[in-house]
mmCIF file of C-alpha atoms and ligand atoms in Angstrom:
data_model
loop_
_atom_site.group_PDB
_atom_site.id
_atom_site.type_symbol
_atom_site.label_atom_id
_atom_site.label_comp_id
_atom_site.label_asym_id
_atom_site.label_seq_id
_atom_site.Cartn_x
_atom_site.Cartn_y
_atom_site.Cartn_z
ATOM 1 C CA UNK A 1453 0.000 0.000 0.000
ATOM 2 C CA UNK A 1454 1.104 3.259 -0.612
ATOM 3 C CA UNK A 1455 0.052 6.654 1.105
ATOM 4 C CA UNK A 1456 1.138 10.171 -0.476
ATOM 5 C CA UNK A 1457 1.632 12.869 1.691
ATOM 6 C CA UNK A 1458 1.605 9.954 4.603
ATOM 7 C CA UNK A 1459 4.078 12.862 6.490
ATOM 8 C CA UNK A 1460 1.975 15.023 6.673
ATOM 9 C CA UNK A 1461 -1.129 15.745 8.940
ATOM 10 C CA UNK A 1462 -3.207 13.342 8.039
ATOM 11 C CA UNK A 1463 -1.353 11.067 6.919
ATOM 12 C CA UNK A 1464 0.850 10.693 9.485
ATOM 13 C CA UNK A 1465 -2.632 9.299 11.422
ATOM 14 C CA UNK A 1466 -3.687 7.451 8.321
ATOM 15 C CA UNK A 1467 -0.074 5.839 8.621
ATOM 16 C CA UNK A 1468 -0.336 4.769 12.785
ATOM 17 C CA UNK A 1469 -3.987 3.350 11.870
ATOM 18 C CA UNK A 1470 -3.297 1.061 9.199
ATOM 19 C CA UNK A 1471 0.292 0.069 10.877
ATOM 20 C CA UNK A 1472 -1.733 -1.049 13.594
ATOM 21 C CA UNK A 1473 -3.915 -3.137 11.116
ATOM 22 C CA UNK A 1474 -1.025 -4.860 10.353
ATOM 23 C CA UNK A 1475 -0.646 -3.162 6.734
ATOM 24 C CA UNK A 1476 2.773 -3.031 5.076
ATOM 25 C CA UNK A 1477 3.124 1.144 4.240
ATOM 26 C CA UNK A 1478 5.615 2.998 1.709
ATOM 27 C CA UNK A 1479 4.999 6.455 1.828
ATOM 28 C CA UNK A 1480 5.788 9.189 -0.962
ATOM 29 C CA UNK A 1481 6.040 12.834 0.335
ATOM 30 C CA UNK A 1482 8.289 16.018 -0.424
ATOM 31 C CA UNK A 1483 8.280 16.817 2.717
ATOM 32 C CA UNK A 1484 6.598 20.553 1.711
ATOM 33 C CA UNK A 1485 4.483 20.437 4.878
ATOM 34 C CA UNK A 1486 5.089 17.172 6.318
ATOM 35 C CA UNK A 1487 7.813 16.406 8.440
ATOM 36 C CA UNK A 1488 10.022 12.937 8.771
ATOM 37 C CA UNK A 1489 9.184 13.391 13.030
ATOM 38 C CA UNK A 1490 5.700 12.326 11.746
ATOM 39 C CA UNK A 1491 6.601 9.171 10.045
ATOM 40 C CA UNK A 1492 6.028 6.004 11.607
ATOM 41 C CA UNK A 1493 9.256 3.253 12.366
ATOM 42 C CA UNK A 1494 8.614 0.522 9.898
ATOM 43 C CA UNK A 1495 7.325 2.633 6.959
ATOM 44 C CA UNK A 1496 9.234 2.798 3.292
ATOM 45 C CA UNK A 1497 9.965 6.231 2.968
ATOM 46 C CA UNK A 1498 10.503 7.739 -0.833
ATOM 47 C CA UNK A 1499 11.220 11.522 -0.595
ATOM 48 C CA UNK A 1500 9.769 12.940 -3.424
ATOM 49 C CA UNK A 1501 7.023 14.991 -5.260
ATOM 50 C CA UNK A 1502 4.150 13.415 -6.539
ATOM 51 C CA UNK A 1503 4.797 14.653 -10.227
ATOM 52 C CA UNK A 1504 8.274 13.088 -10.431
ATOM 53 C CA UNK A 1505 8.927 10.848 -13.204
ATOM 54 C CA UNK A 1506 10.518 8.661 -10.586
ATOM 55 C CA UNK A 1507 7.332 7.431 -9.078
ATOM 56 C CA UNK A 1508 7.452 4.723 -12.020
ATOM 57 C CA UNK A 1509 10.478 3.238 -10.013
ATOM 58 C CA UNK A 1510 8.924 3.198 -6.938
ATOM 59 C CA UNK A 1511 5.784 1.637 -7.870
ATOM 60 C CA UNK A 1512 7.476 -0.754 -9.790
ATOM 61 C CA UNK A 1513 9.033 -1.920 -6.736
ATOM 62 C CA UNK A 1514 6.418 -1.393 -4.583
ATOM 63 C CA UNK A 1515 3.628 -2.871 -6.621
ATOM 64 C CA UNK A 1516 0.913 -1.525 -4.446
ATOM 65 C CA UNK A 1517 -2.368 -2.664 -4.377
ATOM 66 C CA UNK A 1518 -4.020 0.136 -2.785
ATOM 67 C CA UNK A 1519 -3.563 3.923 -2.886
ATOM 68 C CA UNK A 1520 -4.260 6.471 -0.209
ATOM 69 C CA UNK A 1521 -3.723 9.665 -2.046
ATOM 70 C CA UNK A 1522 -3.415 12.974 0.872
ATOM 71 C CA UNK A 1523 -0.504 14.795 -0.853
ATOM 72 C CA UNK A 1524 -1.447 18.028 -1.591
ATOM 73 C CA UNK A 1525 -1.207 22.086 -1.160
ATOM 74 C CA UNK A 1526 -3.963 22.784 1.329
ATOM 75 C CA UNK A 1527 -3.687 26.620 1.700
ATOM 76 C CA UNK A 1528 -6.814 28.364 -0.001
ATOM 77 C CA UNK A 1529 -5.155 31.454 0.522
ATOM 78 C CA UNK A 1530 -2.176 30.023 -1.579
ATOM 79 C CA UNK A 1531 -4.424 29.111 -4.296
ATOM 80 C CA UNK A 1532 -5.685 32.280 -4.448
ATOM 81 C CA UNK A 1533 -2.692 34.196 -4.793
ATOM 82 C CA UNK A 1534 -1.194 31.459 -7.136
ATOM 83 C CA UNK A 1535 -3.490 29.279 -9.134
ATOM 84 C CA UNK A 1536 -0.998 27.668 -11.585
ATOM 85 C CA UNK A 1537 1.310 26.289 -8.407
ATOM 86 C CA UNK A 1538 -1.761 25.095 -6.757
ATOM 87 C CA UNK A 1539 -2.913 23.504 -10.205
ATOM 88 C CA UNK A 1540 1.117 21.851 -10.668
ATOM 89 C CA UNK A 1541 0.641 19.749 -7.122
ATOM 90 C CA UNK A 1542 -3.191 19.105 -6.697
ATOM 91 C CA UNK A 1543 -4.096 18.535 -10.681
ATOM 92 C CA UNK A 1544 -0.982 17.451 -12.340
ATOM 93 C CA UNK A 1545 0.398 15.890 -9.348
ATOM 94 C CA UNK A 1546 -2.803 14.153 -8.700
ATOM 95 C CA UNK A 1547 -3.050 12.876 -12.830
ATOM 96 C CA UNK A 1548 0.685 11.596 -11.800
ATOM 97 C CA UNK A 1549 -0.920 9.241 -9.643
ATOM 98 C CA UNK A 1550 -3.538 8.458 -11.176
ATOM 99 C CA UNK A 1551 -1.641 7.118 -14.233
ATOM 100 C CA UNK A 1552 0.088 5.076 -12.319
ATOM 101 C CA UNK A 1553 -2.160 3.808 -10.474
ATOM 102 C CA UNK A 1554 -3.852 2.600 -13.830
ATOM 103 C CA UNK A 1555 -0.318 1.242 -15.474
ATOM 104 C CA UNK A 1556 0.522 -0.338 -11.841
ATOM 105 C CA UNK A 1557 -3.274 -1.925 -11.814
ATOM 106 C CA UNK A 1558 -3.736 -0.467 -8.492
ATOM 107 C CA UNK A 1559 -6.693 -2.493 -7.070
ATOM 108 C CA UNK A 1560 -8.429 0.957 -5.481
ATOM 109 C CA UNK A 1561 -7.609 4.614 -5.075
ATOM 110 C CA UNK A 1562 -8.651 6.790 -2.206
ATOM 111 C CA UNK A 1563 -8.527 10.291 -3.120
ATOM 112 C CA UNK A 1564 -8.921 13.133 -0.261
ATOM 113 C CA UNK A 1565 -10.823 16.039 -1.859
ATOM 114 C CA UNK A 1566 -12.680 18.359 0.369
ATOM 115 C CA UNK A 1567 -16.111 18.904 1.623
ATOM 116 C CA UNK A 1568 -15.542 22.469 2.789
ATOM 117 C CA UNK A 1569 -14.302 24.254 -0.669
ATOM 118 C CA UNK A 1570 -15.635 22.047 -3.315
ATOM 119 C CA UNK A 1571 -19.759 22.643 -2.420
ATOM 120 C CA UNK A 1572 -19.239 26.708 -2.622
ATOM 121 C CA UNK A 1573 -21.739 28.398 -0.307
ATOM 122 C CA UNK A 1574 -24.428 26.128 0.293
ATOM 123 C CA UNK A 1575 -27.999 26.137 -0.924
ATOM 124 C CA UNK A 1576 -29.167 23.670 2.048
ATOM 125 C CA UNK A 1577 -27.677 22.549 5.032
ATOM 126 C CA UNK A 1578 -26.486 20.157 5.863
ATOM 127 C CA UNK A 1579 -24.570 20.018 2.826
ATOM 128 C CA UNK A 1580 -25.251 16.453 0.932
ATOM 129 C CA UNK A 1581 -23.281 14.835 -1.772
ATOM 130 C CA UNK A 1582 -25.781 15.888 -4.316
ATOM 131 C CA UNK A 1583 -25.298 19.446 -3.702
ATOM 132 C CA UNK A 1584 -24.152 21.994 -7.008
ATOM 133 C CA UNK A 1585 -20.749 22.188 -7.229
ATOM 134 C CA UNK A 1586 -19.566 25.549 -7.111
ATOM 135 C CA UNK A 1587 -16.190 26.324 -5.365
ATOM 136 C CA UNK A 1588 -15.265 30.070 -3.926
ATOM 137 C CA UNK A 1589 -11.351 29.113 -4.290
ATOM 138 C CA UNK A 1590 -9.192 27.871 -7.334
ATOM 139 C CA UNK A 1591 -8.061 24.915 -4.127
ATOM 140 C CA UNK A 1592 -12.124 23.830 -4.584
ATOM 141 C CA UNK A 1593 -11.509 23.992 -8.338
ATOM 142 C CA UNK A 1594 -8.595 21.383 -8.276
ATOM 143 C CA UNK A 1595 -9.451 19.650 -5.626
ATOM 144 C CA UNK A 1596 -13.195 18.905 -7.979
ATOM 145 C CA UNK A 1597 -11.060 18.533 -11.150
ATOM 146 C CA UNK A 1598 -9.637 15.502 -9.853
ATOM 147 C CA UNK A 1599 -12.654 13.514 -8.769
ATOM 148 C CA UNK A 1600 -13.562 14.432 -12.780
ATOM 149 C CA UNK A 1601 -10.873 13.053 -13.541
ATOM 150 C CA UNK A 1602 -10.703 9.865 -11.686
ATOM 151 C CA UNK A 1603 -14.348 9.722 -12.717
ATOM 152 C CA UNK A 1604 -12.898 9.380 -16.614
ATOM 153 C CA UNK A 1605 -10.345 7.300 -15.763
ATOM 154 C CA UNK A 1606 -12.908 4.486 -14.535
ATOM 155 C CA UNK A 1607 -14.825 4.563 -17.532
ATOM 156 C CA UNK A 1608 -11.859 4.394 -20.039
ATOM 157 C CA UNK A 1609 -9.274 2.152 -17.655
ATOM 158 C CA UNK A 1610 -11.765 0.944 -14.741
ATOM 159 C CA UNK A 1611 -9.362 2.387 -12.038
ATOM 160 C CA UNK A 1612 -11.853 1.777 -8.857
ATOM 161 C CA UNK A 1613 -11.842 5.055 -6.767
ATOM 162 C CA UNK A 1614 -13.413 6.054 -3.756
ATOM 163 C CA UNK A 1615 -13.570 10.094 -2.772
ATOM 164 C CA UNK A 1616 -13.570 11.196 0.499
ATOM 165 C CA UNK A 1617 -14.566 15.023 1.117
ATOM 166 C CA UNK A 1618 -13.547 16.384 4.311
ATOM 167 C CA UNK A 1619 -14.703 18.986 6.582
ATOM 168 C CA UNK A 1620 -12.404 20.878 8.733
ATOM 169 C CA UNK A 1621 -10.013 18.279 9.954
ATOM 170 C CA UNK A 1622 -8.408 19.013 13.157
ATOM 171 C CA UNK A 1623 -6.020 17.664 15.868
ATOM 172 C CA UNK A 1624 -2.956 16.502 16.895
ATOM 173 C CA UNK A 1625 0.292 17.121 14.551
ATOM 174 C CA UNK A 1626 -1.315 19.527 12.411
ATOM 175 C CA UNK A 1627 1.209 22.501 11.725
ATOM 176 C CA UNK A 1628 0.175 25.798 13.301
ATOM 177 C CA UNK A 1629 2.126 27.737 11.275
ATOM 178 C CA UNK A 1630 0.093 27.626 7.914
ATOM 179 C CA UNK A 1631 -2.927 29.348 7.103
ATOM 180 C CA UNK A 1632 -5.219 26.345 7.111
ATOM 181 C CA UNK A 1633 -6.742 24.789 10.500
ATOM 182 C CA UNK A 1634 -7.819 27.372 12.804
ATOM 183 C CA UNK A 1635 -7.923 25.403 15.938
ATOM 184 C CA UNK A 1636 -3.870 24.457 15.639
ATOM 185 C CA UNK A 1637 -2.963 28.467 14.753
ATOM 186 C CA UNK A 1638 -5.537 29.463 17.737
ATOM 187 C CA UNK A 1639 -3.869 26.464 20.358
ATOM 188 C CA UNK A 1640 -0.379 27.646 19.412
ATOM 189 C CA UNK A 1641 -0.777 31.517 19.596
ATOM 190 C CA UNK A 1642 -2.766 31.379 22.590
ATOM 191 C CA UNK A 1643 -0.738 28.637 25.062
ATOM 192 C CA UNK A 1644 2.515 30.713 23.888
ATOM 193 C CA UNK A 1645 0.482 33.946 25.159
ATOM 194 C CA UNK A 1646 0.017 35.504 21.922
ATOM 195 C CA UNK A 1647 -3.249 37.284 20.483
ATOM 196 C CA UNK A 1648 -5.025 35.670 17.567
ATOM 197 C CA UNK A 1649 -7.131 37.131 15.137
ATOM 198 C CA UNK A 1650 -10.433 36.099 13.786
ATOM 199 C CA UNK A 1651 -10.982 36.338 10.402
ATOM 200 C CA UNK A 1652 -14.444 38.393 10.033
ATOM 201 C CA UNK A 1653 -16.910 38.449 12.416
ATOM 202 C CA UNK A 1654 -16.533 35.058 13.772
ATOM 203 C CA UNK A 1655 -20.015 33.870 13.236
ATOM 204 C CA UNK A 1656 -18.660 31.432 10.227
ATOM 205 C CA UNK A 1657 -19.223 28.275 10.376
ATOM 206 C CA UNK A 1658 -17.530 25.043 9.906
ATOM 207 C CA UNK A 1659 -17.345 21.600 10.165
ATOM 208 C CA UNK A 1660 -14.886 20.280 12.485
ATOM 209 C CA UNK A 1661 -13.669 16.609 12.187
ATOM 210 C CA UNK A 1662 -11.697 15.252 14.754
ATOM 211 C CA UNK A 1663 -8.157 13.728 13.074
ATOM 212 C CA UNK A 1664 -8.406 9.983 14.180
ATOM 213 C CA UNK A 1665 -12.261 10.163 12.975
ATOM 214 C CA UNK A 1666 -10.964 11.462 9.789
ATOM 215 C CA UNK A 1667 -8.279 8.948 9.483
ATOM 216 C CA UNK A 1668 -10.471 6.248 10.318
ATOM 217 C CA UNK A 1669 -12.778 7.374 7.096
ATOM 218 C CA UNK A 1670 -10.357 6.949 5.370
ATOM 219 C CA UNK A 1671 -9.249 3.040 6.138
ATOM 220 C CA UNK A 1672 -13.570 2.597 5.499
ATOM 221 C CA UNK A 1673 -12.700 4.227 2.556
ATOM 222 C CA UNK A 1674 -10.739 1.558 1.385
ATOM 223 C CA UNK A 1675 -14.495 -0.644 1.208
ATOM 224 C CA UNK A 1676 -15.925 2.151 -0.326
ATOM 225 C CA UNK A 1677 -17.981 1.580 -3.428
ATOM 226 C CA UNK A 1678 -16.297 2.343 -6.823
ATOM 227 C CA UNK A 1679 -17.111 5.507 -8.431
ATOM 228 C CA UNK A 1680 -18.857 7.388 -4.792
ATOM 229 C CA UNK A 1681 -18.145 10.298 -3.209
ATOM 230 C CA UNK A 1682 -18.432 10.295 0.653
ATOM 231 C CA UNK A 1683 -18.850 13.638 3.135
ATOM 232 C CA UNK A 1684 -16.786 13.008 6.448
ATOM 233 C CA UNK A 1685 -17.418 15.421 8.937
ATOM 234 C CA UNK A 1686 -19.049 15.172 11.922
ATOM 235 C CA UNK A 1687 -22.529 16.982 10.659
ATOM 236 C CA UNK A 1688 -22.874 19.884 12.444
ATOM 237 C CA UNK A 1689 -21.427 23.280 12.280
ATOM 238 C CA UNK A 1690 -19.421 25.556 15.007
ATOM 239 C CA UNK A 1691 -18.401 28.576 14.510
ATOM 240 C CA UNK A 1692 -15.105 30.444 14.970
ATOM 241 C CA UNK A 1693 -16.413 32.565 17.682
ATOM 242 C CA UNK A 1694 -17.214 29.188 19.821
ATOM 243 C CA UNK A 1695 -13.783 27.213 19.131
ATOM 244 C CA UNK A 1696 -12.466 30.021 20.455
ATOM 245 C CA UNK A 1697 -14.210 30.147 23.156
ATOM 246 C CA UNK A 1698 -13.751 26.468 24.110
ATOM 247 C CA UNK A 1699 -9.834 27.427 23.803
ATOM 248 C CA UNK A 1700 -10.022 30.481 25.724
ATOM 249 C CA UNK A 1701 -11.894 27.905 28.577
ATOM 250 C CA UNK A 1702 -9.891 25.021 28.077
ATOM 251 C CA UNK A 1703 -6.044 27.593 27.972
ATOM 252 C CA UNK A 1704 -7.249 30.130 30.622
ATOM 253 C CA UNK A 1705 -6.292 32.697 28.255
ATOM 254 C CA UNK A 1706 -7.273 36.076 28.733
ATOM 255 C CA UNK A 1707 -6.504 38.276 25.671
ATOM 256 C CA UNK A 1708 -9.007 39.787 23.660
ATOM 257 C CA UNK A 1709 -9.294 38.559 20.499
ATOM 258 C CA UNK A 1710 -9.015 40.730 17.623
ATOM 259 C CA UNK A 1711 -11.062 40.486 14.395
ATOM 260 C CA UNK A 1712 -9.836 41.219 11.101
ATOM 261 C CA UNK A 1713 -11.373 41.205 7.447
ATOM 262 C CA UNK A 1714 -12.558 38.014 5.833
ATOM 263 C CA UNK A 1715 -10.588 35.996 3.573
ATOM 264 C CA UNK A 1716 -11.513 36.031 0.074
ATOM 265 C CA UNK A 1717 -12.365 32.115 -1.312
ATOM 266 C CA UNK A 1718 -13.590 30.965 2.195
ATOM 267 C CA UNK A 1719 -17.671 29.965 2.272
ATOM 268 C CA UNK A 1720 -19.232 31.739 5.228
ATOM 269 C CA UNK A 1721 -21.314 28.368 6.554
ATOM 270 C CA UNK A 1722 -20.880 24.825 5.989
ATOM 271 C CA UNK A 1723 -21.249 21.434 7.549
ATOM 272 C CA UNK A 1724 -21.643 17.703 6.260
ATOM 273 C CA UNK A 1725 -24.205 15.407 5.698
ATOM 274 C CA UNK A 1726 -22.732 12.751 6.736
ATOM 275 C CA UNK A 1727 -25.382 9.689 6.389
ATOM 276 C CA UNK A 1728 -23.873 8.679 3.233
ATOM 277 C CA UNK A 1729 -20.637 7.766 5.072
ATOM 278 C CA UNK A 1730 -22.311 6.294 8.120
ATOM 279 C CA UNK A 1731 -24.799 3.704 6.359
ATOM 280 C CA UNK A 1732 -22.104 2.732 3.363
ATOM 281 C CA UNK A 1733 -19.210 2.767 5.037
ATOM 282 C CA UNK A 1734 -20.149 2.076 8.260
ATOM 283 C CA UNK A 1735 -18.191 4.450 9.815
ATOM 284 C CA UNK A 1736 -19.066 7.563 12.110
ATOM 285 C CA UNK A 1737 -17.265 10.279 13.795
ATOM 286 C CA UNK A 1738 -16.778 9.619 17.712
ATOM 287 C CA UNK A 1739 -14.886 12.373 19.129
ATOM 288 C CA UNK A 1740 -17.125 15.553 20.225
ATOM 289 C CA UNK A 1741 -15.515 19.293 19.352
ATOM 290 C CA UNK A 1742 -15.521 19.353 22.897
ATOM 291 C CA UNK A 1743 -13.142 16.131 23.333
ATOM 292 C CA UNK A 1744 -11.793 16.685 20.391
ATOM 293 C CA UNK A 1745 -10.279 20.510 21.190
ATOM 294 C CA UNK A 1746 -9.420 18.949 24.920
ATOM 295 C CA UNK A 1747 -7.016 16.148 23.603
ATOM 296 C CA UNK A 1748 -5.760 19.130 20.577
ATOM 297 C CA UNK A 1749 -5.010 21.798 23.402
ATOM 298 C CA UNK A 1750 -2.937 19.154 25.712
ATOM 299 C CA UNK A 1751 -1.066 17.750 22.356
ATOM 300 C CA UNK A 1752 0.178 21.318 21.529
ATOM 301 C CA UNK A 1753 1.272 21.676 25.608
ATOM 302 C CA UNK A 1754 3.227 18.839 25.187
HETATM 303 N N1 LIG B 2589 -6.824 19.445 6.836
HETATM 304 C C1 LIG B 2589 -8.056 19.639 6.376
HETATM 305 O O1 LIG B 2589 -8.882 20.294 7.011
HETATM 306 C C2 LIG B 2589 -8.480 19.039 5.048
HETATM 307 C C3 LIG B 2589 -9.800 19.215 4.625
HETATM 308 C C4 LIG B 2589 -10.195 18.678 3.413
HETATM 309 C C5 LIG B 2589 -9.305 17.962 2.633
HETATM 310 N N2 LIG B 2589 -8.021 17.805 3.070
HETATM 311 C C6 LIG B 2589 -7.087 17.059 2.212
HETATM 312 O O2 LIG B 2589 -6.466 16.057 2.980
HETATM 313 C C7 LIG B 2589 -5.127 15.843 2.497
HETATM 314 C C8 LIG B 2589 -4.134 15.929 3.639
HETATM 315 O O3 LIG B 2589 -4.171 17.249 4.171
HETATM 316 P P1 LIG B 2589 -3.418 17.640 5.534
HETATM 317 O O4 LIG B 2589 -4.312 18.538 6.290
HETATM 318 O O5 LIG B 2589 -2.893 16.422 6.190
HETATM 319 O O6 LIG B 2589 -2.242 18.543 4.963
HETATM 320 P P2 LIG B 2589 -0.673 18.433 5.132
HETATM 321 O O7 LIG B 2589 -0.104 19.655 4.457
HETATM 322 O O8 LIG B 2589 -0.296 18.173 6.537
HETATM 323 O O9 LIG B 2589 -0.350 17.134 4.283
HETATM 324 C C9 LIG B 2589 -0.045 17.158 2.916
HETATM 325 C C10 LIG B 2589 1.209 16.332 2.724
HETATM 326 O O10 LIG B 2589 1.520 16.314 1.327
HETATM 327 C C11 LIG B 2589 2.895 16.585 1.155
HETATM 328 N N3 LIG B 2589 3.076 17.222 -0.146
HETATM 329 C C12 LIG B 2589 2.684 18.466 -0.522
HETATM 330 N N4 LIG B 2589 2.995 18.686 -1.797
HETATM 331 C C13 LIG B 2589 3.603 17.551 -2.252
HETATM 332 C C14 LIG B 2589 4.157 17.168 -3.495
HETATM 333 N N5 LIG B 2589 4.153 17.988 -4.535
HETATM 334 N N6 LIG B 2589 4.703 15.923 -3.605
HETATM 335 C C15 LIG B 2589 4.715 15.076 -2.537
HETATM 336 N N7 LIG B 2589 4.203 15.396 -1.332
HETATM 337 C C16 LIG B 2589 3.641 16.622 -1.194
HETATM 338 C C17 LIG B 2589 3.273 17.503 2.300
HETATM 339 O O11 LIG B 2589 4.667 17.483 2.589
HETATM 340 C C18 LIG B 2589 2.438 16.917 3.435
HETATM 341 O O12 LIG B 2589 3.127 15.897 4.116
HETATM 342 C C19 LIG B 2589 -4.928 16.878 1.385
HETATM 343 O O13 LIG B 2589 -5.163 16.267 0.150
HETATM 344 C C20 LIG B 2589 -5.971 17.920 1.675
HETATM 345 O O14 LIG B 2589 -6.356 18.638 0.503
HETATM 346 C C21 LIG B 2589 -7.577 18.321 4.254
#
């Protein structure tokens, strides 16, 4: 088996669970945002970027039979201010793998696109599979272009693909210093004593899914059914204004927050339905925002 971006985030989770299954795991990452502290003892490690013509070598020898691919830029921001770089990693990187996963008969692919950027600013809520497409960001563009894509590449090669669209995943290991996942920026800034800034007025909602239940999606995933898309999120949405006050509680901070202008690309309100997940994958998110920020906050205290 063989997990892209399996140093990053989640990956690095994705990695521990299916270790623990018993799996045998290579991982390919460029280390861009991952880090080799989060890979696991026992793992193959191949440094490099997913569009390298020297993936051929390493799924020759290899010779995976599944494919969990995470490796991606995440920033929305960054695919804002630079569409073609976010294009080079999430849609030609992505068509990398997805050729060879067809040469290299790969028996399925997972692909992680996202729930929160490809939907746009929803019509209903919760947001359900079915929903119009209609991304805010050139990340919900690429991250959509893909699923097209693999959607093709069934019908003229019969790769079988499952897509998983996130929520907001949060948690241990994720890196505070990026511009993606609030909660890890917020824990950081705020257990060092810092201020943090909310971007607009707070009342934006998300959908906040707890790392292990995301990385546990993702081994159901592995079931999935060919060809479906699957939300994973835990259904509900918070907003910024109330994880930060469960991290004010939970840190004893007591700095006011500041609030700044909204980022452009960013939906105001989402969350998941997730039914589709829970009755066809039989899988379902068990950690609470309230557990979940808990276990976060003590993680970042060391
Ligand atoms: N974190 C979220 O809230 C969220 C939500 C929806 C979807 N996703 C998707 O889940 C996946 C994992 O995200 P994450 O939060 O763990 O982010 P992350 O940045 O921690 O992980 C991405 C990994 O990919 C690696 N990488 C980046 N560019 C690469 C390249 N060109 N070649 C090889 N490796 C490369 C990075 O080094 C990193 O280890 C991504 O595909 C992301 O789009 C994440």
């Amino acid at each position: 088996m063989i997990v892209t971006g399996g140093a990053g985030f989640l990956g690095s989770h994705v990695v521990g669970q299916l270790l623990d299954l018993g799996y045998e795991v290579a991982v390919i990452d460029n280390l861009h945002s991952g880090t080799l502290g989060n890979l696991y003892e026992g793992v193959d490690f191949y440094e490099s970027d997913i569009s390298s013509v020297s993936l051929d070598n390493i799924f020759e020898s290899v010779k995976p039979d599944i494919v969990i691919h995470l490796a991606a830029q995440i920033s929305v921001q960054a695919s804002m201010h630079d569409p073609v770089f976010d294009a080079r990693i999430n849609v030609e990187g992505s068509l990398n793998i997805i050729d060879l996963c067809t040469r290299y008969r790969v028996g399925k692919m997972i692909y992680a696109s996202s729930g929160g950027a490809i939907y746009g600013e929803p019509e209903y809520l919760p947001c359900d599979e079915a929903h119009p497409i209609r991304p805010l960001s050139n990340y919900g563009v690429s991250k959509f272009a893909v699923e097209n894509y693999l959607f093709v590449q069934n019908i003229s090669h019969g790769l079988d693909y499952t897509v998983l669209r996130f929520g907001n995943i949060y948690g241990p290991r994720q890196d505070p210093r990026g511009e993606a996942g609030v909660i890890a920026i917020f824990s950081q800034a705020m257990l060092e004593g810092r201020g943090v800034t909310i971007n607009g007025d707070g009342e934006q909602e998300r959908d906040f899914i707890y790392v292990q239940d995301a990385a546990n999606a993702v081994l159901k995933g592995i079931h999935g059914k060919c060809g479906e898309s699957y939300n994973i999120g835990i259904g509900k949405g918070y907003s910024i204004n109330y994880i930060y006050s469960l991290l004010r509680d939970q840190i004893d901070y007591n700095l006011d927050v500041i609030y700044g202008p909204a980022k452009p690309g960013e939906v105001f309100r989402i969350y998941l339905d997730n039914s589709k997940a829970i009755s066809e994958l039989e899988w379902s998110p068990n950690v609470s925002i309230e557990e979940g920020i808990k276990r976060t906050v003590e993680w970042f205290r060391g």
